[in-house]
Coordinates of C-alpha atoms in Angstrom, one line a residue:
Chain T
M1 CA -73.0 5.6 -7.6
N2 CA -72.6 6.8 -11.1
M3 CA -69.4 6.0 -12.9
Q4 CA -68.4 8.1 -15.6
A5 CA -67.3 6.1 -18.6
V6 CA -64.3 7.5 -20.3
K7 CA -64.9 7.7 -24.0
T8 CA -62.3 6.1 -26.0
Q9 CA -61.7 6.7 -29.6
S10 CA -60.5 4.1 -31.8
A11 CA -57.2 4.8 -33.1
V12 CA -57.0 6.2 -36.5
P13 CA -53.7 5.7 -38.2
V14 CA -52.1 9.1 -38.6
P15 CA -50.0 9.5 -41.7
L16 CA -46.5 9.8 -40.6
A17 CA -45.1 13.2 -41.3
T18 CA -42.1 12.9 -43.5
G19 CA -39.3 15.3 -43.0
E20 CA -35.6 15.6 -43.6
V21 CA -33.2 16.3 -40.8
L22 CA -31.4 19.5 -41.3
R23 CA -27.9 19.2 -40.3
L24 CA -26.9 22.7 -39.1
P25 CA -23.2 23.4 -39.3
T26 CA -21.8 23.4 -35.6
P27 CA -19.4 26.2 -35.3
K28 CA -16.1 24.4 -34.4
P29 CA -14.3 26.4 -31.7
S30 CA -11.1 27.6 -32.9
F31 CA -7.9 26.0 -31.3
V32 CA -7.1 29.5 -29.8
R33 CA -10.4 29.9 -28.2
A34 CA -10.9 26.3 -27.0
K35 CA -7.4 25.4 -25.7
L36 CA -5.1 28.3 -25.7
I37 CA -6.9 31.0 -23.9
P38 CA -8.0 28.9 -21.0
A39 CA -4.6 27.5 -20.7
A40 CA -3.1 30.9 -20.7
K41 CA -5.5 32.1 -18.1
D42 CA -4.6 29.1 -15.9
V43 CA -0.9 29.9 -16.3
A44 CA -1.5 33.6 -15.6
A45 CA -3.5 32.9 -12.5
K46 CA -0.5 30.8 -11.2
L47 CA 2.3 33.2 -12.3
I48 CA 1.0 36.6 -11.9
P49 CA 0.6 36.7 -8.0
P50 CA 4.3 35.5 -7.2
I51 CA 5.6 37.9 -10.0
V52 CA 3.8 40.8 -8.3
M53 CA 5.2 39.8 -4.9
I54 CA 8.7 39.5 -6.1
G55 CA 8.4 42.9 -7.9
L56 CA 7.1 44.5 -4.7
L57 CA 9.9 43.0 -2.7
L58 CA 12.5 44.2 -5.1
I59 CA 11.0 47.8 -5.0
V60 CA 11.1 47.8 -1.1
W61 CA 14.7 46.5 -1.2
Q62 CA 15.7 49.0 -3.7
I63 CA 14.3 51.9 -1.5
L64 CA 15.8 50.5 1.7
C65 CA 19.3 50.0 0.1
S66 CA 19.5 53.0 -2.0
K67 CA 19.9 55.3 1.0
P68 CA 23.5 56.7 1.5
G69 CA 25.3 54.5 4.0
A70 CA 23.4 51.3 3.2
T71 CA 25.4 48.3 4.2
L72 CA 23.9 45.9 1.6
P73 CA 23.8 46.4 -2.2
S74 CA 20.4 47.5 -3.9
P75 CA 19.1 45.3 -6.7
T76 CA 20.1 47.8 -9.4
K77 CA 23.6 47.9 -7.9
I78 CA 23.8 44.1 -7.9
W79 CA 22.7 44.0 -11.6
T80 CA 25.5 46.2 -12.6
E81 CA 28.1 44.7 -10.4
A82 CA 27.3 41.0 -10.9
Y83 CA 26.3 41.3 -14.5
D84 CA 28.6 38.7 -16.0
L85 CA 27.4 36.2 -13.3
I86 CA 23.7 36.9 -14.0
V87 CA 23.6 36.7 -17.8
D88 CA 26.0 33.8 -18.4
P89 CA 26.1 30.8 -15.8
F90 CA 28.6 28.8 -17.8
F91 CA 31.6 30.9 -18.6
I92 CA 35.2 29.9 -18.0
A93 CA 37.5 32.8 -17.6
G94 CA 40.2 31.2 -15.4
P95 CA 40.8 28.4 -12.9
Q96 CA 38.8 30.2 -10.2
D97 CA 36.8 32.6 -12.4
I98 CA 34.0 30.5 -13.8
G99 CA 30.3 30.9 -14.1
L100 CA 28.0 30.0 -11.2
G101 CA 26.4 27.2 -13.3
W102 CA 29.6 25.3 -13.2
R103 CA 30.1 25.7 -9.5
V104 CA 26.5 24.5 -8.7
L105 CA 27.1 21.6 -11.0
T106 CA 30.2 20.6 -8.8
S107 CA 28.4 21.0 -5.6
L108 CA 25.5 18.9 -7.1
Q109 CA 27.9 16.2 -8.1
R110 CA 29.1 16.0 -4.5
V111 CA 25.6 16.0 -3.3
A112 CA 24.6 13.2 -5.8
I113 CA 27.3 10.9 -4.6
G114 CA 26.6 11.5 -0.9
Y115 CA 22.9 11.5 -1.1
G116 CA 23.0 8.2 -3.3
F117 CA 25.1 6.4 -0.6
A118 CA 22.8 7.8 2.1
A119 CA 19.5 6.7 0.2
V120 CA 20.8 3.0 -0.5
I121 CA 22.4 2.6 3.0
G122 CA 19.5 4.5 4.8
I123 CA 16.8 2.3 3.1
L124 CA 18.6 -0.9 3.9
L125 CA 19.5 0.1 7.6
G126 CA 15.9 1.5 8.1
T127 CA 14.5 -1.8 6.8
L128 CA 16.6 -3.6 9.2
V129 CA 15.7 -1.6 12.2
G130 CA 11.9 -1.6 11.2
Q131 CA 11.9 -5.3 10.7
S132 CA 13.8 -6.6 13.6
V133 CA 13.1 -5.8 17.2
W134 CA 16.6 -6.6 18.3
A135 CA 18.2 -4.4 15.6
M136 CA 15.8 -1.6 16.7
R137 CA 16.7 -2.0 20.4
G138 CA 20.4 -2.1 19.5
L139 CA 20.7 0.6 16.8
D140 CA 17.8 3.0 17.6
P141 CA 19.4 4.7 20.8
I142 CA 22.7 5.1 18.6
F143 CA 20.8 6.6 15.7
Q144 CA 19.0 9.0 18.0
I145 CA 22.1 10.4 19.5
L146 CA 24.2 10.5 16.3
R147 CA 21.5 12.3 14.2
T148 CA 21.5 15.3 16.6
I149 CA 25.0 16.0 15.7
S150 CA 25.4 19.1 13.3
P151 CA 26.7 18.0 9.9
L152 CA 29.6 20.4 10.2
A153 CA 30.8 18.8 13.6
W154 CA 31.6 15.7 11.5
L155 CA 33.9 17.6 9.1
P156 CA 37.2 17.6 11.3
I157 CA 36.7 13.8 11.9
S158 CA 36.2 13.1 8.3
L159 CA 39.0 15.3 7.2
A160 CA 41.2 13.4 9.6
A161 CA 39.9 10.1 8.3
F162 CA 40.0 10.6 4.6
R163 CA 42.8 13.4 4.5
D164 CA 41.3 14.9 1.5
S165 CA 38.5 17.6 1.2
Q166 CA 36.4 15.9 -1.5
P167 CA 35.6 12.7 0.2
S168 CA 35.1 14.7 3.4
A169 CA 32.5 16.9 1.9
I170 CA 30.7 13.8 0.3
F171 CA 30.8 12.1 3.8
V172 CA 29.3 15.2 5.5
I173 CA 26.4 15.0 2.9
F174 CA 26.0 11.3 3.5
I175 CA 25.8 11.6 7.4
T176 CA 23.3 14.5 7.1
A177 CA 21.1 12.9 4.8
V178 CA 21.1 9.4 6.0
W179 CA 19.2 9.9 9.4
P180 CA 15.9 10.9 8.2
I181 CA 15.9 8.2 5.6
I182 CA 16.7 5.4 8.1
I183 CA 14.1 6.8 10.6
N184 CA 11.3 7.2 8.1
T185 CA 12.0 3.9 6.4
A186 CA 12.0 2.1 9.7
V187 CA 8.5 3.7 10.5
G188 CA 7.2 2.7 7.2
I189 CA 8.3 -0.9 7.6
R190 CA 6.8 -1.1 11.0
N191 CA 3.5 0.1 9.6
I192 CA 3.2 -2.5 7.0
P193 CA -0.2 -4.0 7.7
Q194 CA -0.3 -7.5 9.1
D195 CA -2.7 -8.4 6.2
Y196 CA 0.1 -7.9 3.7
R197 CA 2.4 -10.1 5.9
N198 CA -0.3 -12.8 6.0
V199 CA -0.5 -12.7 2.2
A200 CA 3.1 -13.0 1.9
A201 CA 3.2 -15.9 4.4
V202 CA 0.5 -17.8 2.6
L203 CA 2.4 -17.3 -0.7
R204 CA 5.6 -18.4 1.0
L205 CA 7.5 -15.3 -0.4
N206 CA 11.1 -15.6 0.5
H207 CA 12.9 -12.7 2.2
L208 CA 14.2 -11.0 -1.0
E209 CA 10.7 -11.3 -2.7
F210 CA 9.1 -9.9 0.4
F211 CA 11.4 -7.2 0.4
V212 CA 11.0 -6.2 -3.2
K213 CA 7.3 -6.9 -3.7
V214 CA 5.7 -6.0 -0.4
M215 CA 8.2 -4.0 1.9
I216 CA 9.4 -1.4 -0.4
P217 CA 6.0 -0.6 -2.2
S218 CA 4.0 -0.6 1.2
A219 CA 6.7 1.6 2.8
A220 CA 7.3 3.9 -0.2
P221 CA 5.3 6.9 1.0
Y222 CA 7.3 6.9 4.2
I223 CA 10.7 6.3 2.5
F224 CA 10.0 9.2 0.2
T225 CA 9.2 11.4 3.1
G226 CA 12.6 10.6 4.4
L227 CA 14.2 11.0 1.0
R228 CA 12.6 14.5 0.7
I229 CA 13.9 15.6 4.1
G230 CA 17.3 14.2 3.2
I231 CA 17.8 16.0 -0.1
G232 CA 16.8 19.2 1.7
L233 CA 19.4 18.8 4.5
S234 CA 22.1 17.7 2.1
W235 CA 21.8 20.9 0.1
L236 CA 21.8 22.9 3.3
A237 CA 25.0 20.8 4.3
I238 CA 27.0 21.1 1.1
V239 CA 27.1 24.9 1.2
A240 CA 28.5 25.0 4.7
A241 CA 30.9 22.0 4.1
E242 CA 32.3 23.7 1.0
M243 CA 32.9 26.9 2.9
L244 CA 35.4 25.1 5.0
T245 CA 36.8 22.6 2.5
G246 CA 37.4 25.0 -0.3
G247 CA 37.4 23.8 -4.0
V248 CA 35.0 24.8 -6.7
G249 CA 31.6 24.5 -5.3
I250 CA 29.0 27.2 -4.7
G251 CA 29.7 27.3 -0.9
F252 CA 33.3 28.2 -1.4
F253 CA 32.3 30.8 -3.9
I254 CA 30.3 32.6 -1.2
W255 CA 33.2 32.4 1.2
D256 CA 35.6 33.6 -1.4
A257 CA 33.1 36.5 -2.3
W258 CA 32.9 37.5 1.3
N259 CA 36.7 37.6 1.7
S260 CA 36.8 40.0 -1.2
S261 CA 33.9 41.9 -0.3
R262 CA 31.9 41.1 -3.4
L263 CA 28.4 41.2 -1.7
S264 CA 26.6 41.4 -5.0
D265 CA 28.0 38.1 -6.0
I266 CA 26.8 36.6 -2.8
V267 CA 23.3 37.6 -3.3
I268 CA 23.4 36.1 -6.9
A269 CA 24.8 32.9 -5.3
L270 CA 22.1 32.9 -2.9
V271 CA 19.5 33.1 -5.5
Y272 CA 21.1 30.1 -7.3
I273 CA 21.2 28.0 -4.0
G274 CA 17.6 28.7 -3.4
G275 CA 16.5 27.9 -6.9
V276 CA 18.5 24.5 -7.0
G277 CA 17.2 23.6 -3.5
F278 CA 13.7 24.1 -4.7
V279 CA 14.2 22.1 -7.9
L280 CA 15.8 19.3 -6.1
D281 CA 12.8 19.1 -3.7
R282 CA 10.4 19.1 -6.6
I283 CA 12.3 16.3 -8.3
V284 CA 12.1 14.0 -5.3
A285 CA 8.5 14.9 -4.7
G286 CA 7.7 14.3 -8.3
L287 CA 9.3 11.0 -8.1
A288 CA 7.4 10.2 -5.1
T289 CA 4.0 10.9 -6.6
I290 CA 5.0 8.6 -9.6
V291 CA 6.3 5.7 -7.5
T292 CA 3.7 5.8 -4.7
R293 CA 0.8 6.2 -7.0
G294 CA -2.0 3.8 -5.6
T295 CA 0.0 2.8 -2.6
S296 CA -1.6 5.2 -0.1
A297 CA -5.0 4.6 -1.5
N298 CA -6.6 1.6 0.0
Chain G
M1 CA -5.1 -48.7 7.4
P2 CA -7.7 -46.6 9.3
T3 CA -9.4 -43.9 7.3
Y4 CA -8.7 -40.4 8.3
P5 CA -10.4 -37.2 7.3
Y6 CA -8.9 -35.0 4.5
L7 CA -8.4 -32.1 7.0
K8 CA -8.2 -33.0 10.7
I9 CA -8.1 -30.5 13.6
D10 CA -6.9 -32.9 16.4
H11 CA -7.5 -31.8 20.0
V12 CA -6.1 -28.3 19.4
D13 CA -5.8 -25.8 22.2
K14 CA -4.7 -22.2 21.7
S15 CA -3.7 -19.7 24.3
F16 CA -2.0 -16.3 24.0
K17 CA 0.6 -15.2 26.5
R18 CA 1.1 -11.7 27.3
G19 CA 3.7 -11.2 29.9
S20 CA 2.6 -13.5 32.8
T21 CA -1.0 -13.6 32.0
E22 CA -2.2 -16.5 29.8
T23 CA -5.4 -16.3 28.0
E24 CA -7.0 -19.7 26.8
V25 CA -8.8 -18.9 23.6
L26 CA -9.6 -22.4 22.2
K27 CA -10.0 -25.6 24.2
D28 CA -9.8 -29.1 22.8
I29 CA -11.1 -28.4 19.4
T30 CA -11.5 -31.6 17.4
L31 CA -12.9 -31.5 13.8
G32 CA -12.6 -33.5 10.7
I33 CA -13.4 -32.1 7.1
E34 CA -13.9 -34.3 4.1
Q35 CA -12.6 -33.5 0.7
G36 CA -15.0 -31.5 -1.2
E37 CA -17.1 -30.6 2.1
Y38 CA -18.2 -27.1 2.7
V39 CA -18.0 -26.4 6.6
S40 CA -18.9 -23.2 8.4
I41 CA -17.7 -22.1 11.7
I42 CA -20.1 -19.9 13.4
G43 CA -20.0 -18.3 16.8
H44 CA -20.3 -14.9 18.6
S45 CA -17.5 -12.4 18.1
G46 CA -14.5 -12.9 20.2
C47 CA -15.1 -16.7 20.5
G48 CA -11.9 -17.5 18.6
K49 CA -13.4 -18.7 15.4
S50 CA -10.9 -16.5 13.4
T51 CA -8.1 -17.9 15.6
L52 CA -9.1 -21.4 14.6
L53 CA -8.8 -20.3 10.9
N54 CA -5.5 -18.8 11.5
L55 CA -4.3 -22.0 13.2
V56 CA -5.4 -24.1 10.0
A57 CA -3.8 -21.6 7.8
G58 CA -0.7 -21.9 9.8
L59 CA -0.5 -18.1 10.5
L60 CA -0.6 -18.9 14.3
P61 CA 1.2 -21.8 16.1
V62 CA -1.0 -24.3 18.0
S63 CA -0.4 -24.5 21.8
A64 CA -1.4 -28.2 21.9
G65 CA -2.8 -30.7 19.6
C66 CA -2.0 -30.6 15.8
V67 CA -3.6 -29.9 12.5
L68 CA -3.3 -32.6 9.9
L69 CA -4.0 -32.1 6.1
E70 CA -4.0 -35.5 4.2
N71 CA -2.5 -36.9 7.5
K72 CA 0.5 -34.7 7.3
E73 CA 1.0 -32.2 10.1
V74 CA 0.9 -28.4 8.9
N75 CA 2.5 -25.9 11.1
E76 CA 3.4 -23.0 8.7
P77 CA 1.4 -21.2 6.1
G78 CA 1.5 -22.3 2.6
P79 CA -0.5 -22.0 -0.8
D80 CA -2.2 -25.5 -0.2
R81 CA -4.4 -23.7 2.5
A82 CA -5.3 -20.4 0.7
V83 CA -7.1 -17.8 2.7
V84 CA -9.6 -15.2 1.6
F85 CA -9.3 -12.5 4.2
Q86 CA -12.1 -10.5 5.6
N87 CA -10.7 -7.3 4.3
H88 CA -9.6 -8.6 0.9
S89 CA -5.8 -7.9 1.7
L90 CA -5.1 -7.2 -1.9
L91 CA -1.9 -5.1 -2.4
P92 CA -3.0 -1.7 -3.4
W93 CA 0.0 -0.9 -5.6
L94 CA -0.8 -3.9 -8.0
T95 CA -3.5 -4.1 -10.4
V96 CA -6.1 -6.8 -10.1
Y97 CA -4.2 -8.9 -12.7
A98 CA -0.9 -8.4 -11.0
N99 CA -2.3 -9.3 -7.6
V100 CA -3.5 -12.8 -8.9
K101 CA -0.3 -13.1 -11.0
L102 CA 1.7 -12.7 -8.0
A103 CA 0.2 -15.8 -6.4
V104 CA 0.2 -17.8 -9.7
D105 CA 3.9 -16.9 -10.4
K106 CA 4.9 -18.0 -6.9
V107 CA 2.9 -21.2 -6.9
F108 CA 3.2 -22.3 -10.4
G109 CA 6.5 -20.6 -11.3
G110 CA 8.4 -23.6 -12.0
V111 CA 5.7 -25.7 -13.4
K112 CA 3.8 -23.7 -15.9
S113 CA 5.1 -21.5 -18.8
R114 CA 4.6 -17.8 -19.0
Q115 CA 1.7 -18.2 -21.3
E116 CA 0.1 -20.9 -19.3
R117 CA 0.3 -18.7 -16.1
H118 CA -1.3 -15.8 -17.8
D119 CA -4.1 -18.0 -19.1
W120 CA -4.5 -19.4 -15.6
V121 CA -4.7 -15.9 -14.0
M122 CA -7.4 -14.8 -16.7
H123 CA -9.2 -18.2 -16.1
N124 CA -9.6 -17.5 -12.4
L125 CA -10.5 -13.9 -12.9
D126 CA -13.2 -15.2 -15.3
L127 CA -14.4 -17.5 -12.6
V128 CA -15.2 -14.7 -10.5
Q129 CA -16.4 -12.5 -13.2
M130 CA -13.6 -10.0 -12.7
A131 CA -11.6 -10.4 -16.0
H132 CA -13.1 -6.9 -17.2
A133 CA -11.3 -5.2 -14.4
K134 CA -8.0 -6.8 -14.8
D135 CA -6.0 -3.4 -15.1
K136 CA -7.8 -1.6 -12.4
R137 CA -6.1 -1.1 -9.0
P138 CA -7.9 -2.1 -5.7
A139 CA -8.8 1.4 -4.9
E140 CA -10.8 1.7 -8.0
I141 CA -13.2 -1.1 -7.6
S142 CA -15.9 -1.8 -5.1
G143 CA -15.8 -3.8 -2.0
G144 CA -17.6 -6.8 -3.5
M145 CA -15.1 -6.7 -6.5
K146 CA -12.2 -6.7 -4.3
Q147 CA -13.4 -9.7 -2.4
R148 CA -13.9 -11.5 -5.8
V149 CA -10.4 -10.7 -6.7
G150 CA -9.2 -12.0 -3.3
L151 CA -11.2 -15.2 -4.0
A152 CA -9.7 -15.5 -7.6
R153 CA -6.2 -15.0 -5.9
A154 CA -7.0 -17.9 -3.5
L155 CA -8.6 -20.3 -6.1
A156 CA -5.6 -19.6 -8.4
M157 CA -3.3 -21.3 -5.9
E158 CA -5.3 -24.5 -6.4
P159 CA -5.5 -24.9 -2.7
K160 CA -6.3 -28.4 -0.9
V161 CA -8.4 -26.3 1.4
L162 CA -9.9 -22.9 0.9
L163 CA -10.1 -20.8 4.1
L164 CA -12.7 -18.0 4.1
D165 CA -12.4 -15.7 6.9
E166 CA -15.7 -13.8 7.1
P167 CA -15.3 -13.2 3.4
F168 CA -18.6 -11.3 3.1
G169 CA -18.6 -9.7 6.5
A170 CA -17.8 -6.1 5.1
L171 CA -20.3 -6.2 2.5
D172 CA -23.8 -4.8 2.1
A173 CA -26.6 -7.3 2.0
L174 CA -27.2 -7.2 -1.9
T175 CA -23.6 -7.7 -2.7
R176 CA -23.2 -10.4 -0.2
A177 CA -26.0 -12.4 -1.5
H178 CA -24.6 -12.0 -5.1
L179 CA -21.2 -13.1 -3.9
Q180 CA -22.6 -16.1 -1.9
D181 CA -24.3 -17.3 -5.1
S182 CA -20.9 -17.0 -6.9
V183 CA -19.1 -19.0 -4.3
M184 CA -21.9 -21.7 -4.4
A185 CA -21.4 -21.9 -8.2
I186 CA -17.7 -22.2 -7.9
H187 CA -17.9 -24.8 -5.2
S188 CA -20.2 -26.9 -7.2
K189 CA -18.1 -26.6 -10.2
L190 CA -14.8 -27.1 -8.7
G191 CA -15.7 -29.3 -5.7
N192 CA -13.3 -27.4 -3.2
T193 CA -12.9 -28.3 0.3
V194 CA -14.0 -25.2 2.3
M195 CA -13.8 -23.9 5.8
M196 CA -15.6 -20.8 6.3
I197 CA -15.8 -18.4 9.3
T198 CA -19.1 -16.5 9.5
H199 CA -21.3 -14.9 12.1
D200 CA -24.4 -14.9 9.6
V201 CA -26.7 -17.7 10.3
D202 CA -28.4 -17.5 6.9
E203 CA -25.2 -17.6 5.1
A204 CA -24.0 -20.6 7.2
V205 CA -27.2 -22.6 6.4
L206 CA -27.4 -21.6 2.7
L207 CA -23.7 -22.5 1.9
S208 CA -22.6 -25.3 4.2
D209 CA -22.8 -29.1 4.4
R210 CA -22.1 -28.8 8.0
I211 CA -22.2 -26.0 10.6
V212 CA -19.9 -26.1 13.5
M213 CA -21.2 -23.9 16.3
M214 CA -18.7 -22.6 18.9
T215 CA -19.3 -21.9 22.5
N216 CA -18.4 -18.3 23.9
G217 CA -14.8 -17.8 24.9
P218 CA -12.5 -17.7 26.8
A219 CA -11.6 -21.4 26.3
A220 CA -14.2 -21.9 23.5
R221 CA -15.1 -25.3 22.5
I222 CA -17.2 -26.8 19.6
G223 CA -20.7 -26.8 21.2
E224 CA -22.6 -28.6 18.4
I225 CA -22.2 -29.7 14.9
L226 CA -25.2 -29.5 12.6
D227 CA -25.6 -31.4 9.3
V228 CA -27.5 -29.4 6.7
P229 CA -29.2 -32.1 4.6
L230 CA -30.3 -29.8 1.8
A231 CA -29.7 -30.8 -1.9
R232 CA -27.5 -28.9 -4.1
P233 CA -27.7 -26.7 -6.1
R234 CA -29.5 -24.6 -3.6
K235 CA -31.6 -21.7 -4.6
R236 CA -32.0 -18.9 -2.3
L237 CA -35.6 -18.1 -3.0
Q238 CA -36.9 -21.6 -2.9
L239 CA -35.1 -22.3 0.3
A240 CA -36.7 -19.4 2.1
A241 CA -39.8 -21.5 2.6
D242 CA -38.2 -24.9 2.9
A243 CA -39.0 -26.7 6.0
T244 CA -35.5 -28.3 6.4
Y245 CA -33.9 -25.1 5.8
L246 CA -36.0 -23.3 8.4
K247 CA -35.4 -26.1 10.8
C248 CA -31.6 -25.8 10.5
R249 CA -31.9 -22.1 10.9
Q250 CA -33.9 -22.5 13.9
R251 CA -31.3 -24.9 15.4
V252 CA -28.4 -22.5 14.9
L253 CA -30.4 -19.5 16.2
E254 CA -31.3 -21.5 19.2
F255 CA -27.8 -22.4 19.9
L256 CA -26.5 -18.8 19.5
Y257 CA -29.2 -17.0 21.3
E258 CA -30.5 -19.3 23.9
R259 CA -27.8 -21.6 25.2
H260 CA -24.9 -19.5 24.5
H261 CA -26.0 -15.9 24.1
F262 CA -23.3 -13.4 23.9
V263 CA -22.2 -12.1 27.1
E264 CA -21.1 -8.4 26.7
A265 CA -17.8 -7.9 28.4
A266 CA -18.3 -5.9 31.6

């Protein structure tokens, strides 16, 4: 068999080519082109669809309600009739003639107090029910019955107990919001993995340390679910409660407007209520994502 | 005064009651572990080896008999018997550093200053080569790294006995080998007393001074105790062809697969 030898050449040093590296000017993208335009496109992609939909709805509404004999006001009619309410939420023209912003703030204050109590007591009771089998057996049936009672059904009882409309409204908020917080917290506490309990046992964490360092963070996603349902329910309940108790809140404003046939004002109040409810929900949801960061991921 | 082993498991029975039915898991377990000794407990799954570890950890109460550490009975969990759990059990909302710090603060809160505690946390993270990831959360690191942090947390408690509950069970083979080497290095450096649960024969022979082989449950007993007379430090590659190593391995395999082969539950 013939093997073909590969002819190798002895290496001859090749003179190194010398050259200079030319630094070409890199065109720096302008701030507008690099950041502003993509950001604007992003915002537009999110904002344009809802704006178009709202516009369409307003047009349909306008067409439906501009017929003669329409029972509800059309958007243009609302604009002219309730102009002062729309453009300035914070005017004060008299004891019962104030901007909707003030009324919403009054309602929010009641919600804040009632909801605050509900959050604290709900988390504590939920922890008790979640942690202790006997507390659960004793309290859970009571909770399950009480939570089905409509918030407004509590109003006469609380009016009789407190003999004043302000604490009664706050109590109604409390009793509305507290159940989902209790129940979700209890579920969260019951779902704490045995592993975490073992770690706490080996470290000999005392009850308070266990509560603060293991229970609350571990149950946080559940607790925040309860808190979010709770804030939604409170905002639903305050409007109804204020209709009955009177005062300055947004609920009473609607009732008052209905009694004096100011339908346009009611529509504006509804927009306020919806907007505030949406913002409240977003705030609690935002808090939840900040607090439970890393908790659910395992 | 008669001498007693450092950790003594003395005629321990364990049974679980559920309603009127009582299942006997462990029957008459007696075992002594000397200070600085590395003992593995091996057996088929379901034989109650994890239960035995939980009894020593104090996470479960014994039904009869007792567990003695330095001749004192232990019946509740405590940092003197730190556990490295199979699934790491790090708190996911705390960073790697904070997970170890929680243990250090609890155990040395009254003894060491803030700076000393910080240094001690970092020292233990260094020991398991995890100092670089101190600000990461458990979700951001790999399974092997989590197990390292779990080990650091246990070591940081300066336990009298280190309890390892299948610490490498959930890891891939390469990571497991790497971590076994780390544990061997730490054991030779610190001289910990270790009780390890495993179902991996090679792991048991490589790491242990003695291997405790459990019979199948229910009412599992200690079937046989094997001394592993291999000199330390041990090198994985050299041992692969070592006669003593192979003989020990053979003994464990025979025990597990001939005399007490795993009976599938019908």
